Amino acid sequence: MGAGRGTDLSEPERWYKPKLIEVSIPLEDINRESARENYIYRGNPSALHKWWAQRPLAACRAVLFAQLVDDPSAHPDKFPTEEAQAAERDYLHGIIKRLVVWENIHDEALLKEAREAIWKSCDGNPPPILDPFAGGGSIPLEAQRLGLEAHASDLNPVAVLINKALIEIPPKFAGRPPVFPGAAETRISWPGATGLAEDVRRYGQWMRDEAEKRIGHLFPKAKLRDGSEATVIAWIWARTVTCPNPACAGTMPLARSFWLGKKKGKERYVHPVPDGKRVRFEIRGPQGVPRESTVGRNGAICLLCGTPVPLAYIRAEGQAGRLGAQLMGIAAEVSRQRDYLAPNDEHEKAADVSRPGDVPDAELPEQALGFRVQGYGMRTWADLFTNRQLTALTSLSDLVSEARQHLLKDGAEPEYAKAVTCYLSFVISKAADYNCTGAVWYPQEDRPKNLFARQAIPMVWDYPEVNVLAGIGGTLDGCLRVVAEAMDGIPATGHLPAGVVQADAASLSYRGVLVATDPPYYDNVGYADLSDFFYVWLRRSLADIYPDLMATVLTPKTDELVADPFRQGSKEQARRRFEGGFAKVFARIADDASPSFPITVVYGFKQSEIESGGNVSTGWETLLQGMITAGWAITGTWPMRTERGSRIRDIRSNALSSSIVLVCRPRTRHAGVTDRRGLIAALREELPQALRKLRQGSVAPVDLAQAAIGPGMAVFSRYSRVNEPDGAAMKVRSALALINQMLDEVLSQQEGDFGADTRWCLEWFKSYGFDQGPYGVAETLSKAKNTAVSGLERAGVLVSRGGKVFLRSIVDLPMDYDPSRDDRVSEWEVVLHLAKRLKEQGADATARLMVAARPVVDLEAVRELAYLLYSIAEKRGWAETALLFNGLATSWSDLAQASRQPAAARHEIQDELAYGVSEGDGDGDE
């Protein structure tokens, strides 16, 4: 960089030693295992209590490790060559790949290896970890699992309780036996939080037995067709309204679905039959299908007279308190299977109970993110429950307090009794998620599905009223089982200090701690309003033992860092408040931050355009600009996908990752100034090596552009200012455009690494894909690339006939290709055959092809070609083709490893890759 264009800071090592997360991580392994974790509920600490948009533990564990461990390039004395650095990086990647596997969370040998790597990089003194927006507690919990001192803070009392239950309470009582009479003698030792969990089970069972005595009569058994009785799982209701047609004026049911069970061969559904002024319901199946819903976004229809009814009428009736409910069906448990029965008077009358006097009657927000029920007359939190549900939940909440008294009588010290009471209150909180009129019946699995399957409180028309004393998920037994098993998965150790406080993130001191955080998601989730659903029940049980935390009637909202236009006046005011609050917090962190470590900020957002001072900017650009303005240099951006993100639809729609891990360091006070030409020169110098290191971590091609923003922004943001030709400061939007331009340039420059045949195929592919093109164009192009169409045809990569030329597609390639017998091998041929083998025959066959190709072609060049072909196909919208090359490049490291191992070891990797690319299905509920 020439004089007059600013201080030369093109070598980032001059001002910090890079950590692994700033260079290369095994991103695809992290994403795959994070997605898999969504389907693992039993024993998962995340199941302890509901929190919204909670980060997978696997991702937090990996990020924390990579945030603390040095990249090998930080130690040129130990790893003087790129080869030595790559080998050490592979070793560290190997630790992460094992760390993120769910089955390894209790592998002490692996955790010891990870802790030793952290201690080594931190000179034996790793910093305490602080998450100032701790939410569901995933980050501090995994910090504790890695042997780090963990601290959590949040303004929301529900979040504070969750974090106390995860990291603060368990270490205090680690290794202690339970106090319930006779429980301690049932096993020899009680490691971690197992003793605490056992007391939760025992006293929870006492609560269940007492509840049976007090409210069991509210849940009568069902009489089966043969005269026997069965336990009812749930009563399934539809809301009702009086038909506005004066000639009808009947009771019209409002149902979104009449399905009860969809399991193959056991299909059951509700069939409505008009009967005077009401509808009578019958149970039918397995043959046939139910009628369509009677209510939707465009209104409802009366089943009695066919009159269409607008939603405005239904809302008005709801506001007047005239929405009712009618029983549609009864789900009973018979020999561990479901049986569905038609409604009857006995069961309708059993639900007709008076509302208890002491219910959570605090007001719902007038308007809030994700809330849809107020327009239908629901004004208090108690309105989200039936009278029978309120009776059950208030009785269970009272039993939590009684259980605490029993603990004390049984010899528990007050703090221990307080701890068990906290977890028992979580059981009731979890039960409320299922025992409300916002829950739904899930016919695919014959079970109830909780209200908070997503972060909203929508209007639900038909709902299950769960028998809270039955044994399935969502009942007292089911929720007790989930909470206790989640406690078993907590890595409680007695020697690690941990602290949880309720505080505004802008008021904290960040001196001496390292921040890793997952802050609120702009306007995606109204955490405080949603959490009141749980808070009103938790407060009923815990106000006496956590008086400061439960001092307010509802959770604090004034200082919540969420862009809420309903509470803050307008979208523009909400945006300004959020961005100002965000910048204030991270400027404060920058003032106190240590230069030795980067912070990590996990951020999810909607890629929607927002107006800002007359300009249009994405939320992503706004975030980056805010961090840079607050004094941070961006050193990494990693797309974390907690869903299976390599599907065809994701590539076709250019779907964004669910979140980005932003890696930042405080910008040095000696940061210089440069101009556009200086920035371009630095990007051209540094991006190629950065991309090589990204590929070493098997970053999927679909994620490469996002991951490359990290090293690109590292160049841009380490300057205090980048001047445009007119003297104005360059904005993040322009910097991002330059980074993407340089990325395309670097990828194109890689074409020089390929042979003439491959260069011709690439150029043709850019224009025609696998479609036909004119022979004359092909001939002209062959001269420019120093090859010949006839030679390419003999090589088997194209077909020439009738004045037309086309590349042979993957489908047309032979199944038995052997590069060792090919006298004209090209990178193009090998990459297509590898992609075909992986798709059609799996990893073992692909690894064998790699073995055969290694002596005759540069496999690293083939890998580069897979990335380049994905980039071309994605830009052209060729989703199927892009998916093939994405899968190959993503699996490359495992395939290359398998190709160097005996056949038996290759079969193991085959199994792992087969799991990784499976579509899977599930909803993550309990």
Short mmCIF file of N, CA, C and O in Angstrom, two decimals, residues 42 200-212 231 333 396 427-428 430-431 435 466-485 926:
data_model
loop_
_atom_site.label_atom_id
_atom_site.label_comp_id
_atom_site.label_asym_id
_atom_site.label_seq_id
_atom_site.Cartn_x
_atom_site.Cartn_y
_atom_site.Cartn_z
N ARG A 42 -35.18 -36.03 25.37
CA ARG A 42 -34.94 -36.69 26.65
C ARG A 42 -33.51 -36.44 27.13
O ARG A 42 -32.54 -36.69 26.40
N VAL A 200 -36.72 -34.12 42.96
CA VAL A 200 -37.78 -33.53 42.13
C VAL A 200 -38.76 -34.62 41.70
O VAL A 200 -39.99 -34.43 41.74
N ARG A 201 -38.25 -35.79 41.33
CA ARG A 201 -39.13 -36.90 40.95
C ARG A 201 -40.01 -37.33 42.13
O ARG A 201 -41.22 -37.51 41.99
N ARG A 202 -39.39 -37.51 43.30
CA ARG A 202 -40.11 -38.05 44.46
C ARG A 202 -41.16 -37.06 44.97
O ARG A 202 -42.31 -37.44 45.22
N TYR A 203 -40.78 -35.81 45.14
CA TYR A 203 -41.75 -34.85 45.64
C TYR A 203 -42.77 -34.48 44.56
O TYR A 203 -43.92 -34.15 44.87
N GLY A 204 -42.35 -34.57 43.33
CA GLY A 204 -43.31 -34.39 42.24
C GLY A 204 -44.34 -35.49 42.21
O GLY A 204 -45.53 -35.24 41.95
N GLN A 205 -43.92 -36.73 42.49
CA GLN A 205 -44.87 -37.83 42.55
C GLN A 205 -45.82 -37.66 43.73
O GLN A 205 -47.02 -37.97 43.62
N TRP A 206 -45.31 -37.14 44.85
CA TRP A 206 -46.20 -36.85 45.99
C TRP A 206 -47.25 -35.82 45.57
O TRP A 206 -48.44 -35.96 45.89
N MET A 207 -46.83 -34.80 44.82
CA MET A 207 -47.79 -33.80 44.33
C MET A 207 -48.85 -34.45 43.45
O MET A 207 -50.05 -34.14 43.56
N ARG A 208 -48.41 -35.35 42.58
CA ARG A 208 -49.35 -36.00 41.67
C ARG A 208 -50.39 -36.84 42.45
O ARG A 208 -51.59 -36.82 42.15
N ASP A 209 -49.91 -37.56 43.48
CA ASP A 209 -50.82 -38.38 44.29
C ASP A 209 -51.82 -37.50 45.03
O ASP A 209 -53.01 -37.84 45.13
N GLU A 210 -51.35 -36.38 45.57
CA GLU A 210 -52.24 -35.46 46.27
C GLU A 210 -53.24 -34.84 45.30
O GLU A 210 -54.42 -34.63 45.64
N ALA A 211 -52.78 -34.50 44.10
CA ALA A 211 -53.68 -33.91 43.10
C ALA A 211 -54.79 -34.88 42.73
O ALA A 211 -55.94 -34.48 42.52
N GLU A 212 -54.45 -36.17 42.65
CA GLU A 212 -55.46 -37.20 42.34
C GLU A 212 -56.58 -37.16 43.38
O GLU A 212 -57.77 -37.25 43.06
N THR A 231 -58.76 -44.51 30.70
CA THR A 231 -58.33 -43.17 31.09
C THR A 231 -58.42 -42.24 29.89
O THR A 231 -57.94 -42.56 28.79
N GLU A 333 -56.95 -43.73 26.32
CA GLU A 333 -55.82 -44.64 26.19
C GLU A 333 -56.30 -46.06 26.47
O GLU A 333 -56.80 -46.36 27.56
N LEU A 396 -52.21 -27.39 41.53
CA LEU A 396 -50.83 -27.88 41.43
C LEU A 396 -49.85 -26.84 41.93
O LEU A 396 -48.84 -27.17 42.57
N VAL A 427 -42.08 -27.60 36.51
CA VAL A 427 -42.98 -28.66 36.06
C VAL A 427 -44.37 -28.09 35.80
O VAL A 427 -45.00 -28.38 34.76
N ILE A 428 -44.87 -27.24 36.70
CA ILE A 428 -46.19 -26.63 36.53
C ILE A 428 -46.16 -25.66 35.35
O ILE A 428 -47.11 -25.59 34.56
N LYS A 430 -44.31 -25.84 32.73
CA LYS A 430 -44.30 -26.64 31.50
C LYS A 430 -45.69 -27.22 31.23
O LYS A 430 -46.15 -27.26 30.08
N ALA A 431 -46.37 -27.66 32.30
CA ALA A 431 -47.72 -28.21 32.13
C ALA A 431 -48.68 -27.14 31.60
O ALA A 431 -49.57 -27.45 30.80
N ASN A 435 -51.66 -27.25 28.90
CA ASN A 435 -53.00 -27.19 29.48
C ASN A 435 -53.56 -25.78 29.37
O ASN A 435 -53.79 -25.08 30.36
N VAL A 466 -56.30 -31.32 28.09
CA VAL A 466 -55.54 -32.50 28.50
C VAL A 466 -55.94 -32.92 29.91
O VAL A 466 -56.18 -32.07 30.79
N ASN A 467 -56.00 -34.23 30.12
CA ASN A 467 -56.17 -34.77 31.47
C ASN A 467 -54.81 -34.67 32.16
O ASN A 467 -53.90 -35.46 31.91
N VAL A 468 -54.67 -33.69 33.04
CA VAL A 468 -53.37 -33.40 33.63
C VAL A 468 -52.87 -34.55 34.51
O VAL A 468 -51.68 -34.63 34.83
N LEU A 469 -53.76 -35.49 34.87
CA LEU A 469 -53.36 -36.62 35.72
C LEU A 469 -53.09 -37.89 34.91
O LEU A 469 -52.80 -38.94 35.49
N ALA A 470 -53.21 -37.82 33.58
CA ALA A 470 -52.84 -38.96 32.74
C ALA A 470 -51.31 -39.04 32.65
O ALA A 470 -50.60 -38.28 33.32
N GLY A 471 -50.80 -39.92 31.81
CA GLY A 471 -49.35 -40.14 31.83
C GLY A 471 -48.59 -39.71 30.59
O GLY A 471 -47.41 -39.99 30.48
N ILE A 472 -49.23 -39.03 29.64
CA ILE A 472 -48.55 -38.68 28.40
C ILE A 472 -47.82 -37.35 28.53
O ILE A 472 -47.90 -36.67 29.56
N GLY A 473 -47.13 -36.94 27.47
CA GLY A 473 -46.48 -35.64 27.45
C GLY A 473 -47.49 -34.53 27.62
O GLY A 473 -48.57 -34.55 27.03
N GLY A 474 -47.14 -33.53 28.43
CA GLY A 474 -48.03 -32.43 28.69
C GLY A 474 -48.83 -32.59 29.97
O GLY A 474 -49.43 -31.63 30.45
N THR A 475 -48.85 -33.80 30.54
CA THR A 475 -49.50 -34.02 31.83
C THR A 475 -48.50 -33.78 32.95
O THR A 475 -47.30 -33.55 32.71
N LEU A 476 -48.96 -33.87 34.18
CA LEU A 476 -48.06 -33.68 35.31
C LEU A 476 -46.95 -34.72 35.29
O LEU A 476 -45.76 -34.39 35.47
N ASP A 477 -47.30 -35.99 35.06
CA ASP A 477 -46.28 -37.05 34.98
C ASP A 477 -45.30 -36.78 33.85
O ASP A 477 -44.07 -36.91 34.02
N GLY A 478 -45.83 -36.43 32.68
CA GLY A 478 -44.96 -36.20 31.53
C GLY A 478 -44.01 -35.04 31.74
O GLY A 478 -42.82 -35.12 31.43
N CYS A 479 -44.52 -33.94 32.27
CA CYS A 479 -43.67 -32.76 32.50
C CYS A 479 -42.66 -33.01 33.61
O CYS A 479 -41.51 -32.54 33.53
N LEU A 480 -43.06 -33.75 34.62
CA LEU A 480 -42.13 -34.11 35.70
C LEU A 480 -40.98 -34.95 35.15
O LEU A 480 -39.80 -34.74 35.49
N ARG A 481 -41.31 -35.89 34.29
CA ARG A 481 -40.29 -36.75 33.70
C ARG A 481 -39.30 -35.93 32.86
O ARG A 481 -38.08 -36.11 32.95
N VAL A 482 -39.82 -35.01 32.05
CA VAL A 482 -38.96 -34.19 31.20
C VAL A 482 -38.01 -33.31 32.03
O VAL A 482 -36.81 -33.21 31.75
N VAL A 483 -38.55 -32.66 33.06
CA VAL A 483 -37.73 -31.77 33.89
C VAL A 483 -36.64 -32.55 34.62
O VAL A 483 -35.46 -32.15 34.64
N ALA A 484 -36.98 -33.70 35.20
CA ALA A 484 -35.99 -34.49 35.93
C ALA A 484 -34.91 -35.02 35.00
O ALA A 484 -33.72 -35.03 35.34
N GLU A 485 -35.30 -35.48 33.80
CA GLU A 485 -34.30 -35.98 32.85
C GLU A 485 -33.41 -34.84 32.36
O GLU A 485 -32.21 -35.04 32.12
N GLU A 926 -41.99 -32.16 23.12
CA GLU A 926 -41.82 -33.29 24.01
C GLU A 926 -42.82 -34.37 23.71
O GLU A 926 -42.73 -35.46 24.16
#
